[in-house]
Amino acid sequence: ILKYLAVRYAIPEHWYPTDHRQRACVDEYLAWHHMDTRMNAIALFWREVILPQMFGKPQSLAKVEKAVSDLNRTLDMLQTMFLRDQQFLCGDNITIADLLAANELVQCLCSGRDVTEGRPKLRAWMDRVKERLHPHYEESVRLIYRMGDRFRQQA
């Protein structure tokens, strides 16, 4: 839907570039996102936050460790494959790819997990995303932060 909205309405060029090469990079990430960043971040979020709240008990350590391992692979790929030597996932300007990725990764904060720890490129990228989206970023993640507070109080 973001691609449609970007094409349908007059938005700044950087969100979904018209340059074919730049747009191909955004499209590449978006295709990868659903079966990697999204799937692995949400799996850990569910295992550490949602399912324990639903059933009143933590998930098995083996399932959580598997989700952590899968997400770590994703985080390493984000840092080495997409960020490489550029400011954002698809170049030096923020795009809808950055919005989607940051949105998924912020969920891990609910359990107190810092997905950028030991990944300096990923941390710098998250800081740039927050800076570029200020003050809207803080508003958009307010619910996630509240869920994290509630989760830590119950733990």
CSV table of C-alpha atoms in Angstrom, one decimal, residues 6-146:
chain,number,residue,atom,x,y,z
A,6,ALA,CA,3.7,7.1,-2.9
A,7,VAL,CA,2.8,6.9,-6.6
A,8,ARG,CA,-0.8,8.1,-6.2
A,9,TYR,CA,-0.2,11.3,-4.2
A,10,ALA,CA,2.3,14.1,-4.4
A,11,ILE,CA,4.9,13.2,-1.8
A,12,PRO,CA,8.6,14.1,-1.6
A,13,GLU,CA,10.7,12.2,-4.2
A,14,HIS,CA,12.9,10.5,-1.6
A,15,TRP,CA,10.2,8.3,-0.1
A,16,TYR,CA,9.8,6.3,-3.3
A,17,PRO,CA,12.2,7.5,-5.9
A,18,THR,CA,11.3,7.8,-9.6
A,19,ASP,CA,14.9,7.0,-10.6
A,20,HIS,CA,14.7,3.4,-11.8
A,21,ARG,CA,17.8,2.2,-10.1
A,22,GLN,CA,16.9,3.8,-6.7
A,23,ARG,CA,13.3,2.5,-6.9
A,24,ALA,CA,14.6,-1.0,-7.7
A,25,CYS,CA,16.6,-0.8,-4.5
A,26,VAL,CA,13.5,0.2,-2.5
A,27,ASP,CA,11.5,-2.6,-4.2
A,28,GLU,CA,14.2,-5.1,-3.5
A,29,TYR,CA,14.2,-4.3,0.2
A,30,LEU,CA,10.3,-4.3,0.3
A,31,ALA,CA,10.2,-7.8,-1.3
A,32,TRP,CA,12.8,-9.1,1.2
A,33,HIS,CA,11.2,-7.3,4.2
A,34,HIS,CA,8.1,-9.4,4.5
A,35,MET,CA,9.8,-12.8,4.8
A,36,ASP,CA,12.8,-11.6,6.7
A,37,THR,CA,12.8,-8.4,8.8
A,38,ARG,CA,9.0,-8.5,9.4
A,39,MET,CA,8.8,-12.2,10.0
A,40,ASN,CA,11.7,-12.4,12.3
A,41,ALA,CA,11.1,-9.3,14.4
A,42,ILE,CA,7.4,-10.1,14.9
A,43,ALA,CA,8.3,-13.7,15.8
A,44,LEU,CA,10.5,-12.5,18.6
A,45,PHE,CA,7.9,-9.9,19.7
A,46,TRP,CA,5.2,-12.5,19.9
A,47,ARG,CA,7.4,-15.0,21.8
A,48,GLU,CA,8.8,-12.5,24.3
A,49,VAL,CA,5.8,-10.2,24.8
A,50,ILE,CA,2.4,-11.2,23.3
A,51,LEU,CA,2.2,-14.9,24.0
A,52,PRO,CA,3.4,-14.7,27.6
A,53,GLN,CA,0.7,-12.0,28.2
A,54,MET,CA,-1.9,-14.1,26.5
A,55,PHE,CA,-1.1,-17.4,28.4
A,56,GLY,CA,0.3,-16.0,31.6
A,57,LYS,CA,3.6,-17.8,31.3
A,58,PRO,CA,6.9,-17.3,29.3
A,59,GLN,CA,7.5,-19.2,26.1
A,60,SER,CA,10.0,-22.0,26.1
A,61,LEU,CA,13.6,-20.9,26.1
A,62,ALA,CA,14.4,-22.9,23.0
A,63,LYS,CA,11.7,-21.1,21.0
A,64,VAL,CA,12.8,-17.7,22.2
A,65,GLU,CA,16.5,-18.5,21.4
A,66,LYS,CA,15.5,-19.7,17.9
A,67,ALA,CA,13.6,-16.4,17.3
A,68,VAL,CA,16.7,-14.4,18.6
A,69,SER,CA,19.0,-16.3,16.3
A,70,ASP,CA,16.7,-15.7,13.3
A,71,LEU,CA,16.5,-12.0,14.1
A,72,ASN,CA,20.2,-11.7,14.6
A,73,ARG,CA,20.8,-13.1,11.1
A,74,THR,CA,18.4,-10.5,9.8
A,75,LEU,CA,20.0,-7.7,11.7
A,76,ASP,CA,23.5,-8.7,10.4
A,77,MET,CA,22.1,-8.7,6.9
A,78,LEU,CA,20.6,-5.2,7.3
A,79,GLN,CA,23.9,-3.9,8.5
A,80,THR,CA,26.1,-5.6,5.9
A,81,MET,CA,23.9,-6.0,2.9
A,82,PHE,CA,21.6,-3.0,2.9
A,83,LEU,CA,23.4,-0.3,5.0
A,84,ARG,CA,26.9,-1.2,3.8
A,85,ASP,CA,28.4,2.3,3.3
A,86,GLN,CA,25.2,4.4,3.0
A,87,GLN,CA,23.1,6.4,5.3
A,88,PHE,CA,19.8,4.6,4.8
A,89,LEU,CA,18.7,1.1,3.6
A,90,CYS,CA,18.5,2.2,-0.1
A,91,GLY,CA,20.9,5.1,-0.4
A,92,ASP,CA,21.6,8.4,1.2
A,93,ASN,CA,17.9,9.4,1.6
A,94,ILE,CA,15.2,8.0,3.7
A,95,THR,CA,12.6,5.9,1.9
A,96,ILE,CA,9.6,3.9,2.7
A,97,ALA,CA,11.9,0.9,3.2
A,98,ASP,CA,13.4,2.6,6.2
A,99,LEU,CA,9.9,3.3,7.6
A,100,LEU,CA,9.0,-0.3,7.4
A,101,ALA,CA,12.2,-1.7,8.8
A,102,ALA,CA,12.4,0.8,11.7
A,103,ASN,CA,8.8,0.0,12.6
A,104,GLU,CA,9.5,-3.7,12.9
A,105,LEU,CA,12.6,-3.3,14.9
A,106,VAL,CA,11.2,-1.0,17.4
A,107,GLN,CA,8.8,-3.8,18.6
A,108,CYS,CA,11.8,-5.5,20.1
A,109,LEU,CA,12.1,-2.7,22.6
A,110,CYS,CA,9.0,-4.0,24.4
A,111,SER,CA,11.0,-6.7,26.0
A,112,GLY,CA,14.0,-4.5,26.7
A,113,ARG,CA,16.0,-5.9,23.7
A,114,ASP,CA,18.3,-3.4,22.0
A,115,VAL,CA,18.6,-4.8,18.5
A,116,THR,CA,21.3,-2.3,17.7
A,117,GLU,CA,23.7,-3.4,20.4
A,118,GLY,CA,27.0,-4.4,18.8
A,119,ARG,CA,25.9,-3.2,15.4
A,120,PRO,CA,27.1,0.4,15.0
A,121,LYS,CA,25.8,0.9,11.5
A,122,LEU,CA,22.4,-0.3,12.5
A,123,ARG,CA,22.4,2.0,15.6
A,124,ALA,CA,23.5,5.0,13.5
A,125,TRP,CA,20.8,4.3,11.0
A,126,MET,CA,18.1,4.0,13.6
A,127,ASP,CA,19.2,7.4,15.0
A,128,ARG,CA,19.1,8.9,11.6
A,129,VAL,CA,15.6,7.5,11.0
A,130,LYS,CA,14.4,8.9,14.3
A,131,GLU,CA,16.0,12.3,13.6
A,132,ARG,CA,14.5,12.5,10.1
A,133,LEU,CA,11.0,11.6,11.4
A,134,HIS,CA,11.1,13.8,14.5
A,135,PRO,CA,8.6,14.6,16.1
A,136,HIS,CA,6.4,12.1,14.3
A,137,TYR,CA,8.6,9.1,15.2
A,138,GLU,CA,8.0,9.5,18.9
A,139,GLU,CA,4.3,9.7,18.4
A,140,SER,CA,4.2,6.7,16.1
A,141,VAL,CA,6.0,4.4,18.7
A,142,ARG,CA,4.2,5.7,21.8
A,143,LEU,CA,2.0,2.6,22.0
A,144,ILE,CA,5.0,0.2,21.6
A,145,TYR,CA,6.8,2.0,24.5
A,146,ARG,CA,3.7,1.7,26.7
